[in-house]
């Protein structure tokens, strides 16, 4: 069964600091990769996605992620965080090679940005 | 319109009650999902409906009963729940269950079982 690991459980940054959140998955076949964000009291929103093509994908609000197939990784980055980026971030994966295409979520990373 | 709506926003029910959660989308999506999310945890898949047919049941107890009356609506019927079933219940939809499509999530129903 596929699994998704987010090793940073709680990250605290000051405004304008750079951000990188790690995401590793276990499945070796063809995958779709996603980062979702959950702001306090709000619903899950898609930040960005990777299906195929350029492994560097850009999402909303200045976020980007890089798919490195050899490392089974899809790390999220932002050059300069803002207080409004305080939220829970979830990496998610689904496999294209099996009949079961449901999303598997990582455990989440809570980002706290201090003014 | 990329919105998934869920009602009610909050629900408190006793262990002997019967209640239903509702989810609606008007994006023409043919796959709809129920997830359960406990505090500070990721969403856990419960059910997947594809073209109005139940496609995946993640071994969910029978006290949770999903229903898909049409392609826009998804219900979750609740009966004889336990306090440990208290959680945020999320509905999501995607264009298709089998393709490379993102899921759009609703705001959730926060359920408390007393």
Short mmCIF file of C-alpha atoms in Angstrom, two decimals:
data_model
loop_
_atom_site.label_atom_id
_atom_site.label_comp_id
_atom_site.label_asym_id
_atom_site.label_seq_id
_atom_site.Cartn_x
_atom_site.Cartn_y
_atom_site.Cartn_z
CA UNK A 1 0.00 0.00 0.00
CA UNK A 2 1.21 3.48 -0.75
CA UNK A 3 2.12 5.84 2.08
CA UNK A 4 3.03 9.50 2.32
CA UNK A 5 5.48 10.95 4.85
CA UNK A 6 5.72 14.54 5.96
CA UNK A 7 8.60 14.72 8.37
CA UNK A 8 8.08 18.31 9.51
CA UNK A 9 5.11 18.21 11.86
CA UNK A 10 5.30 21.78 13.14
CA UNK A 11 7.31 24.58 11.56
CA UNK A 12 7.65 28.06 13.01
CA UNK A 13 9.03 30.83 10.78
CA UNK A 14 9.30 34.58 10.84
CA UNK A 15 7.75 36.61 8.05
CA UNK A 16 9.94 36.84 4.94
CA UNK A 17 11.75 33.60 5.78
CA UNK A 18 11.97 30.92 3.11
CA UNK A 19 9.93 27.75 3.44
CA UNK A 20 10.52 24.18 2.39
CA UNK A 21 8.22 21.38 3.52
CA UNK A 22 9.20 17.81 2.80
CA UNK A 23 6.98 15.14 1.30
CA UNK A 24 8.04 11.60 0.43
CA UNK A 25 5.84 8.80 -0.89
CA UNK A 26 6.39 5.09 -1.02
CA UNK A 27 4.81 3.99 -4.29
CA UNK A 28 7.14 3.27 -7.22
CA UNK A 29 4.71 3.51 -10.14
CA UNK A 30 3.02 6.44 -11.84
CA UNK A 31 1.61 8.89 -9.33
CA UNK A 32 -0.31 12.14 -9.19
CA UNK A 33 0.93 14.50 -6.49
CA UNK A 34 -0.86 17.29 -4.67
CA UNK A 35 -0.35 19.84 -1.95
CA UNK A 36 -3.46 21.00 -0.11
CA UNK A 37 -3.68 23.78 2.47
CA UNK A 38 -6.18 24.12 5.31
CA UNK A 39 -6.32 27.64 6.78
CA UNK A 40 -7.73 27.91 10.31
CA UNK A 41 -11.46 27.34 10.17
CA UNK A 42 -11.50 26.90 6.41
CA UNK A 43 -11.83 23.98 4.05
CA UNK A 44 -9.04 22.16 2.25
CA UNK A 45 -7.85 24.04 -0.82
CA UNK A 46 -5.59 22.84 -3.59
CA UNK A 47 -2.26 24.68 -3.65
CA UNK A 48 -0.73 22.87 -6.61
CA UNK A 49 -0.62 19.56 -8.41
CA UNK A 50 1.70 17.46 -10.54
CA UNK A 51 0.44 15.00 -13.11
CA UNK A 52 3.19 14.93 -15.74
CA UNK A 53 5.62 17.16 -17.63
CA UNK A 54 7.79 19.84 -16.03
CA UNK A 55 8.69 18.56 -12.55
CA UNK A 56 8.74 22.10 -11.17
CA UNK A 57 5.15 23.20 -10.70
CA UNK A 58 3.87 26.56 -9.61
CA UNK A 59 0.73 26.98 -7.58
CA UNK A 60 -1.30 29.71 -6.01
CA UNK A 61 -0.02 32.34 -3.58
CA UNK A 62 3.61 32.05 -4.69
CA UNK A 63 4.04 28.38 -3.76
CA UNK A 64 5.94 25.92 -5.93
CA UNK A 65 6.90 22.27 -5.65
CA UNK A 66 9.47 20.06 -7.29
CA UNK A 67 8.87 16.42 -8.18
CA UNK A 68 12.06 14.37 -7.93
CA UNK A 69 11.18 10.90 -9.10
CA UNK A 70 14.46 9.31 -8.03
CA UNK A 71 13.92 10.51 -4.48
CA UNK A 72 10.15 9.83 -4.39
CA UNK A 73 9.78 13.41 -3.20
CA UNK A 74 7.50 16.37 -3.84
CA UNK A 75 8.71 19.17 -1.61
CA UNK A 76 6.81 22.42 -1.25
CA UNK A 77 8.64 25.74 -1.32
CA UNK A 78 7.98 29.44 -0.94
CA UNK A 79 10.77 32.04 -1.06
CA UNK A 80 9.20 34.45 1.43
CA UNK A 81 6.35 33.49 3.76
CA UNK A 82 3.69 35.83 5.07
CA UNK A 83 1.71 35.75 8.29
CA UNK A 84 -1.33 34.75 6.20
CA UNK A 85 0.42 31.49 5.24
CA UNK A 86 -0.19 30.18 8.75
CA UNK A 87 -2.09 26.95 8.09
CA UNK A 88 -1.91 23.16 7.95
CA UNK A 89 -0.31 21.78 4.79
CA UNK A 90 -1.03 18.30 3.48
CA UNK A 91 0.79 16.40 0.78
CA UNK A 92 -1.33 13.81 -1.04
CA UNK A 93 -0.69 11.12 -3.62
CA UNK A 94 -2.75 8.83 -5.77
CA UNK A 95 -1.51 6.04 -7.93
CA UNK A 96 -2.34 5.83 -11.61
CA UNK A 97 -1.38 2.18 -11.88
CA UNK A 98 -4.01 0.58 -9.69
CA UNK A 99 -7.78 0.49 -9.78
CA UNK A 100 -7.84 2.23 -6.45
CA UNK A 101 -7.17 5.89 -7.27
CA UNK A 102 -8.10 7.33 -3.89
CA UNK A 103 -5.93 10.03 -2.36
CA UNK A 104 -3.53 9.09 0.40
CA UNK A 105 -2.68 12.05 2.61
CA UNK A 106 0.44 12.69 4.63
CA UNK A 107 0.08 13.49 8.31
CA UNK A 108 0.29 17.22 7.67
CA UNK A 109 2.64 20.04 8.61
CA UNK A 110 1.43 22.86 10.78
CA UNK A 111 3.09 26.11 9.67
CA UNK A 112 3.09 29.03 12.06
CA UNK A 113 4.38 32.34 10.69
CA UNK A 114 5.23 34.96 13.27
CA UNK A 115 4.93 38.65 12.38
CA UNK B 1 -18.43 27.45 -9.83
CA UNK B 2 -15.86 25.29 -8.03
CA UNK B 3 -17.80 24.95 -4.83
CA UNK B 4 -18.76 21.90 -2.84
CA UNK B 5 -21.39 22.68 -0.23
CA UNK B 6 -22.14 20.69 2.90
CA UNK B 7 -24.97 20.87 5.38
CA UNK B 8 -25.24 21.17 8.27
CA UNK B 9 -22.06 22.95 9.38
CA UNK B 10 -22.38 21.54 12.89
CA UNK B 11 -24.31 18.58 14.22
CA UNK B 12 -24.71 17.27 17.73
CA UNK B 13 -26.42 13.90 18.07
CA UNK B 14 -26.99 11.27 20.69
CA UNK B 15 -25.94 7.69 20.28
CA UNK B 16 -29.50 6.57 19.50
CA UNK B 17 -30.28 9.30 16.97
CA UNK B 18 -30.53 9.01 13.20
CA UNK B 19 -29.24 11.95 11.20
CA UNK B 20 -27.95 12.67 7.70
CA UNK B 21 -25.16 14.77 6.26
CA UNK B 22 -25.62 16.30 2.84
CA UNK B 23 -23.17 17.30 0.12
CA UNK B 24 -23.80 18.99 -3.20
CA UNK B 25 -21.69 20.00 -6.19
CA UNK B 26 -22.64 21.57 -9.51
CA UNK B 27 -19.36 21.16 -11.35
CA UNK B 28 -20.54 18.16 -13.36
CA UNK B 29 -18.14 15.93 -11.46
CA UNK B 30 -18.84 12.21 -11.64
CA UNK B 31 -16.88 11.13 -8.56
CA UNK B 32 -17.77 12.07 -5.00
CA UNK B 33 -16.06 11.16 -1.74
CA UNK B 34 -16.61 11.09 2.00
CA UNK B 35 -13.64 11.61 4.32
CA UNK B 36 -13.37 11.68 8.11
CA UNK B 37 -10.90 14.06 9.72
CA UNK B 38 -10.02 13.96 13.41
CA UNK B 39 -8.36 16.95 15.03
CA UNK B 40 -4.76 17.53 13.92
CA UNK B 41 -4.92 14.48 11.59
CA UNK B 42 -5.15 14.12 7.82
CA UNK B 43 -8.43 13.24 6.12
CA UNK B 44 -9.15 9.51 5.97
CA UNK B 45 -11.13 8.15 3.05
CA UNK B 46 -14.45 6.51 3.90
CA UNK B 47 -16.35 6.07 0.62
CA UNK B 48 -16.00 6.81 -3.09
CA UNK B 49 -18.91 7.06 -5.51
CA UNK B 50 -18.18 6.93 -9.21
CA UNK B 51 -21.01 7.60 -11.66
CA UNK B 52 -23.48 7.27 -8.77
CA UNK B 53 -22.28 3.80 -7.85
CA UNK B 54 -20.34 2.92 -4.71
CA UNK B 55 -16.80 2.24 -5.87
CA UNK B 56 -14.81 2.11 -2.64
CA UNK B 57 -15.84 1.39 0.95
CA UNK B 58 -12.84 1.59 3.25
CA UNK B 59 -14.25 -0.98 5.68
CA UNK B 60 -16.41 1.66 7.30
CA UNK B 61 -18.79 0.42 10.06
CA UNK B 62 -22.38 -0.07 8.93
CA UNK B 63 -23.58 2.70 11.24
CA UNK B 64 -22.40 4.97 8.41
CA UNK B 65 -24.50 4.52 5.27
CA UNK B 66 -23.73 6.51 2.13
CA UNK B 67 -26.19 7.33 -0.60
CA UNK B 68 -25.83 9.03 -3.97
CA UNK B 69 -29.32 10.01 -5.19
CA UNK B 70 -27.95 11.69 -8.32
CA UNK B 71 -24.70 12.94 -9.79
CA UNK B 72 -24.80 16.20 -7.82
CA UNK B 73 -25.79 14.94 -4.40
CA UNK B 74 -24.14 12.74 -1.81
CA UNK B 75 -25.60 11.86 1.58
CA UNK B 76 -24.16 10.15 4.61
CA UNK B 77 -26.76 8.57 6.88
CA UNK B 78 -25.76 8.18 10.50
CA UNK B 79 -27.29 5.78 13.02
CA UNK B 80 -26.25 4.55 16.45
CA UNK B 81 -22.93 6.37 16.37
CA UNK B 82 -20.31 6.20 19.09
CA UNK B 83 -18.56 9.16 20.78
CA UNK B 84 -15.34 8.23 18.95
CA UNK B 85 -17.15 9.00 15.67
CA UNK B 86 -17.02 12.69 16.58
CA UNK B 87 -14.97 14.35 13.83
CA UNK B 88 -15.09 16.68 10.84
CA UNK B 89 -16.74 14.93 7.91
CA UNK B 90 -15.56 16.18 4.56
CA UNK B 91 -17.14 15.73 1.18
CA UNK B 92 -15.13 16.07 -2.02
CA UNK B 93 -15.71 15.72 -5.73
CA UNK B 94 -13.57 15.26 -8.81
CA UNK B 95 -14.18 15.11 -12.53
CA UNK B 96 -13.67 11.39 -12.55
CA UNK B 97 -12.42 8.83 -10.06
CA UNK B 98 -9.95 7.17 -12.41
CA UNK B 99 -8.23 10.06 -14.17
CA UNK B 100 -5.57 12.54 -13.03
CA UNK B 101 -7.99 15.01 -11.53
CA UNK B 102 -7.83 17.04 -8.36
CA UNK B 103 -10.45 16.76 -5.68
CA UNK B 104 -12.43 19.77 -4.52
CA UNK B 105 -13.37 19.74 -0.86
CA UNK B 106 -16.35 21.13 0.98
CA UNK B 107 -16.09 22.96 4.32
CA UNK B 108 -17.15 19.90 6.27
CA UNK B 109 -19.71 19.05 8.90
CA UNK B 110 -18.39 19.05 12.45
CA UNK B 111 -20.11 16.16 14.18
CA UNK B 112 -20.27 15.68 17.93
CA UNK B 113 -21.72 12.45 19.29
CA UNK B 114 -22.83 12.64 22.90
#
